[in-house]
Amino acid sequence: MESVESQNLAAKNHLDILDSVHSPCWLHRPEPGLPYYNLIWANKAAIQRFGQPYTAASRVAFVDAKPPPHIEFLTNTMQRLHELVMVKGLQQERRIDPTQTLCNLFENVKPTEPVFDLILKPFKLDLHGEQTVVCLTQVVETFEANRSESIRASILQQQSPIHSYLFDREGVLIIASVKAAAKLQAKGGLQVSKCHLKDVLEMDGHAQAEAATVALQAIFEEKRSSYRITLRSIKSPGVYKWTMYEMWPAVDTIVNQPAVLVSAYNVTHQRELELQLETAKEQLLRQNLQLEAAKCKLEADQVKLEGRQAALRLRLKQALRLAKAPRTTVDTLTVADKAIALLDMLLEGEKGESLDLKEVMAVRNAMVETTDLRQPLNLGDQLLNKSGLSTEVGQAMVDLLQGDSHSGAKRLAKTHLSFSLRRDSGMAAPVQGRRKSSFDRSRRLSRDVSQKMCVPIEEDCAIEEGGTLAACNSGMDSSLYLPKGQVGTAIVPVVERLLQDAGNNWSFDVFELAEASDNRPLSTLGFYLLKGAGLTKAFDLAEDRLANYLQKVETGYNANPYHSRTHAAGVLQSMHMLAQNGLIQEGVLDETLQLACYMAAICHDFGHPGVTNDFLIKTRHELAIFYNDISPLENMHAASVYQLLYSTSELQFAERALPELKMMMRSSIIELILGTDMKKHFSTLSRFQAISPKAAVDALGAAERHPWMPGCGSSGSDKPCGLGRLAGLPIDSKLLVAQIALKAADIGHLSAPKEVHKRWTAQLTEEFFRQGDDERARDMKISPLMDRNDSAGMVKSQVGFYEIVAMPMFRALIELIPGTQPMLDGVLANYEYWHNLNAQ
């Protein structure tokens, strides 16, 4: 550079001198924070070589169009020049790429311009009458033979000195560092000019091309700031080498095109350590999971044990309290039960001399004297004279339980006994002419159910302490029912929640469902359980007709305080819980008998007039006459629901089922409904207690299979016909178990939460009182516990009913079907409540 001897000359002289210099020169003022030069003046050589300077606006626009890395580079350059030249006054020499430093100064800077050496120094200039320091830059030409390679090598050296490569966007190698090039030569004599990225990657198999494509795509298409990949190659048999490749986007400054910088590192040792660490982590994680699972199991077992201990403590507490309570002294064992017990002693090898001969003679005499081996001997005399019950309660129990209602001899003996008691007590009175009763509810029972079906309204009854009914008021709107023929009726959230709760809750409150479903608990719950249990699909039931039928059955329930649609819904829910928690698992119920149980629960009190069988018989009601005094109500229930079913094709929901299946369903439903007659209680319970689980297990292999039953044989299902403990029972024994289950469900409110049970007790008391009112209006003797003037009503018989009927039946059921234990727990809790109440 030609020397400038004095910086104190006038500015014009300075510029004239610089303008005559042959090398390009210019004056500019770099300012920190700006990515471009503030060009003040350029000499002729600079303009001739690089073209006219940009205007200020053009220069700003040109720079703003560049990518952020370029702008950052220029901004940093201006910052360094300002500090070194303008502030510190130092002279600087640097080698530059014209496309990076001159592109924002002159118009004709070409990308192919060679690299220049620049000399920069401070220069005082008189601008607008003031001395100002600016930067004087002079270009010094260089003439190196391998200038492009030097630039690229410099870039590589700046980025990474180890195994570095520069590839273009097609993956072709542009340049490699000395060490990297030597490595390529050693690798099969590869030439740098013919190498591709896939040739550099060391990898097992033949996936190098795919790995190279993914890497180039990550850098050039996905615009990642960096990309890293670790590949494994075989060093020797069983020995592997791991190489990590790091890649960064770069620019080939010679052609100003995007490129990718690649560095390779041997990470075999590191990878081995990582693999060992990962293996150790996996083992530790596996051990932690095992420990966590063991901990969870222990906690779950502990919770189960605590629950069992709490339940056992509760049962022990109840048992101790019950043991101290006085017991009703009634021998409820039937003659058949006693005979079977004696035979069992012989079968078990007891010696004949060890038998009590008096007991044998008593059983022998009882068998000679009795007309019904399945009834307790002298039950009436026991209840009236030896039980410790009051006369009224004893008579009520006799009316409820004495003999089968179809036994003429029993009826005759019972009538004679009743007349004798009345005569002895001075209560006998001639029956006056029958008055017409304004409360003759029994007349509401229609002869033609399909034409005169009632539309009942449930009643909301207030309950006093002790279960006494205080008042009953009209409740739900009778016009609110499921739309006829519409299966998919919208269910409000509260009903949906209650339906889900009904499927798995022993303490379900059916009154809540009745209130939430607009007094449609039976049809709503019935359709939900039948469909949810898969029975509609298993038997190909027409769901629209089934919905119609359930609605008709529901409207056929009269507005009785107790025997109502709500009661039927409660029995259905209890039957479902018994089925799902023992009867199905033990192999008692297949799908056919399960459907029969659900339908029997739905229909078991259909059209109930709110009075007892004895009332119908005493008043010579047309039902008693029609059915010859044999379970008139139960016969009517079973007959009426089938009369309804066959009244129109729109209700025949099982038409697609096989005829044999429909016949079995009909016979099962009839037997189940007839079995709810309490006068058959001891007979049914006695036969039930004779069922032997061991015999059922022995017979399991020979259990009869019916190919037409769903889930069996040729029906197309792989489901076996029952694999439970009781699956080997004969069909009549399974039906007997189902009868006991329905009987338990029929009085299932005895196991309900106390307040729900008290409400049912109050409503049954009111129903009894209404029959007593009717009997008073007819000048009849008021049945025991049905006199409204005696406010206690049936509450007085609660303890006796629990001891004689409920608890023995529930205990027998739990012994055969252990899964139904929650029902007995509820029964014991309510029994304790009534016992304590009576003791006050």
Short mmCIF file of N, CA, C and O in Angstrom, two decimals, residues 37 73-74 76-78 80-81 84-85 91-97 100-102 115-120 137-140 142:
data_model
loop_
_atom_site.label_atom_id
_atom_site.label_comp_id
_atom_site.label_asym_id
_atom_site.label_seq_id
_atom_site.Cartn_x
_atom_site.Cartn_y
_atom_site.Cartn_z
N TYR A 37 -21.60 -1.88 6.61
CA TYR A 37 -20.68 -0.75 6.66
C TYR A 37 -21.41 0.56 6.38
O TYR A 37 -22.30 0.62 5.52
N PHE A 73 -22.98 -12.91 11.49
CA PHE A 73 -21.56 -12.84 11.17
C PHE A 73 -21.13 -11.40 10.90
O PHE A 73 -20.10 -10.92 11.39
N LEU A 74 -21.90 -10.66 10.10
CA LEU A 74 -21.54 -9.28 9.76
C LEU A 74 -21.61 -8.38 10.98
O LEU A 74 -20.76 -7.49 11.17
N ASN A 76 -21.15 -9.20 14.11
CA ASN A 76 -19.97 -9.46 14.95
C ASN A 76 -18.71 -8.85 14.35
O ASN A 76 -17.83 -8.35 15.06
N THR A 77 -18.63 -8.92 13.00
CA THR A 77 -17.45 -8.32 12.33
C THR A 77 -17.39 -6.83 12.57
O THR A 77 -16.33 -6.26 12.87
N MET A 78 -18.53 -6.14 12.41
CA MET A 78 -18.56 -4.70 12.65
C MET A 78 -18.19 -4.37 14.09
O MET A 78 -17.50 -3.39 14.38
N ARG A 80 -16.18 -6.08 16.11
CA ARG A 80 -14.76 -6.25 16.33
C ARG A 80 -13.97 -5.10 15.67
O ARG A 80 -13.00 -4.58 16.25
N LEU A 81 -14.34 -4.71 14.42
CA LEU A 81 -13.64 -3.62 13.75
C LEU A 81 -13.78 -2.32 14.52
O LEU A 81 -12.83 -1.52 14.62
N LEU A 84 -11.43 -2.56 17.65
CA LEU A 84 -9.98 -2.60 17.40
C LEU A 84 -9.49 -1.37 16.65
O LEU A 84 -8.40 -0.84 16.96
N VAL A 85 -10.20 -0.93 15.65
CA VAL A 85 -9.71 0.16 14.79
C VAL A 85 -10.18 1.51 15.28
O VAL A 85 -9.38 2.44 15.45
N GLN A 91 -3.96 -1.09 13.79
CA GLN A 91 -3.99 -1.49 12.38
C GLN A 91 -4.22 -2.99 12.32
O GLN A 91 -3.56 -3.77 13.00
N GLN A 92 -5.13 -3.39 11.46
CA GLN A 92 -5.53 -4.79 11.37
C GLN A 92 -5.30 -5.32 9.97
O GLN A 92 -5.48 -4.61 8.98
N GLU A 93 -4.87 -6.60 9.92
CA GLU A 93 -4.78 -7.29 8.65
C GLU A 93 -5.63 -8.55 8.74
O GLU A 93 -5.55 -9.29 9.71
N ARG A 94 -6.40 -8.77 7.71
CA ARG A 94 -7.27 -9.95 7.75
C ARG A 94 -7.57 -10.41 6.34
O ARG A 94 -7.56 -9.63 5.40
N ARG A 95 -7.81 -11.71 6.22
CA ARG A 95 -8.18 -12.30 4.94
C ARG A 95 -9.69 -12.50 4.94
O ARG A 95 -10.24 -13.02 5.89
N ILE A 96 -10.30 -12.10 3.82
CA ILE A 96 -11.76 -12.11 3.81
C ILE A 96 -12.27 -12.80 2.55
O ILE A 96 -11.57 -12.97 1.56
N ASP A 97 -13.53 -13.23 2.67
CA ASP A 97 -14.30 -13.74 1.53
C ASP A 97 -15.15 -12.57 1.03
O ASP A 97 -15.97 -12.02 1.77
N GLN A 100 -18.88 -12.22 1.70
CA GLN A 100 -19.37 -11.97 3.05
C GLN A 100 -19.13 -10.54 3.50
O GLN A 100 -19.89 -10.02 4.30
N THR A 101 -18.07 -9.91 2.99
CA THR A 101 -17.71 -8.58 3.51
C THR A 101 -17.99 -7.44 2.55
O THR A 101 -18.14 -6.30 2.97
N LEU A 102 -17.98 -7.70 1.25
CA LEU A 102 -18.16 -6.62 0.28
C LEU A 102 -19.54 -6.60 -0.37
O LEU A 102 -19.87 -5.67 -1.09
N VAL A 115 -10.02 -14.57 -2.74
CA VAL A 115 -9.90 -14.05 -1.38
C VAL A 115 -8.89 -12.89 -1.39
O VAL A 115 -7.88 -12.94 -2.07
N PHE A 116 -9.22 -11.84 -0.61
CA PHE A 116 -8.34 -10.69 -0.51
C PHE A 116 -7.76 -10.59 0.89
O PHE A 116 -8.36 -11.06 1.85
N ASP A 117 -6.59 -9.94 0.92
CA ASP A 117 -6.05 -9.49 2.21
C ASP A 117 -6.41 -8.03 2.36
O ASP A 117 -6.21 -7.23 1.44
N LEU A 118 -6.93 -7.66 3.51
CA LEU A 118 -7.32 -6.28 3.79
C LEU A 118 -6.41 -5.71 4.87
O LEU A 118 -6.03 -6.41 5.81
N ILE A 119 -6.07 -4.43 4.68
CA ILE A 119 -5.36 -3.68 5.71
C ILE A 119 -6.29 -2.59 6.17
O ILE A 119 -6.75 -1.78 5.36
N LEU A 120 -6.59 -2.55 7.46
CA LEU A 120 -7.52 -1.57 8.02
C LEU A 120 -6.78 -0.77 9.07
O LEU A 120 -6.04 -1.32 9.90
N THR A 137 -9.74 1.28 4.54
CA THR A 137 -9.52 -0.11 4.14
C THR A 137 -8.88 -0.13 2.77
O THR A 137 -9.36 0.53 1.84
N GLN A 138 -7.79 -0.92 2.64
CA GLN A 138 -7.11 -1.07 1.37
C GLN A 138 -6.99 -2.54 1.05
O GLN A 138 -6.70 -3.38 1.90
N VAL A 139 -7.29 -2.90 -0.23
CA VAL A 139 -7.26 -4.29 -0.68
C VAL A 139 -5.87 -4.61 -1.19
O VAL A 139 -5.30 -3.87 -1.98
N VAL A 140 -5.35 -5.78 -0.73
CA VAL A 140 -4.05 -6.28 -1.21
C VAL A 140 -4.33 -7.62 -1.86
O VAL A 140 -4.83 -8.56 -1.23
N THR A 142 -3.91 -11.35 -3.40
CA THR A 142 -3.11 -12.55 -3.13
C THR A 142 -3.23 -13.49 -4.31
O THR A 142 -4.26 -13.53 -4.98
#
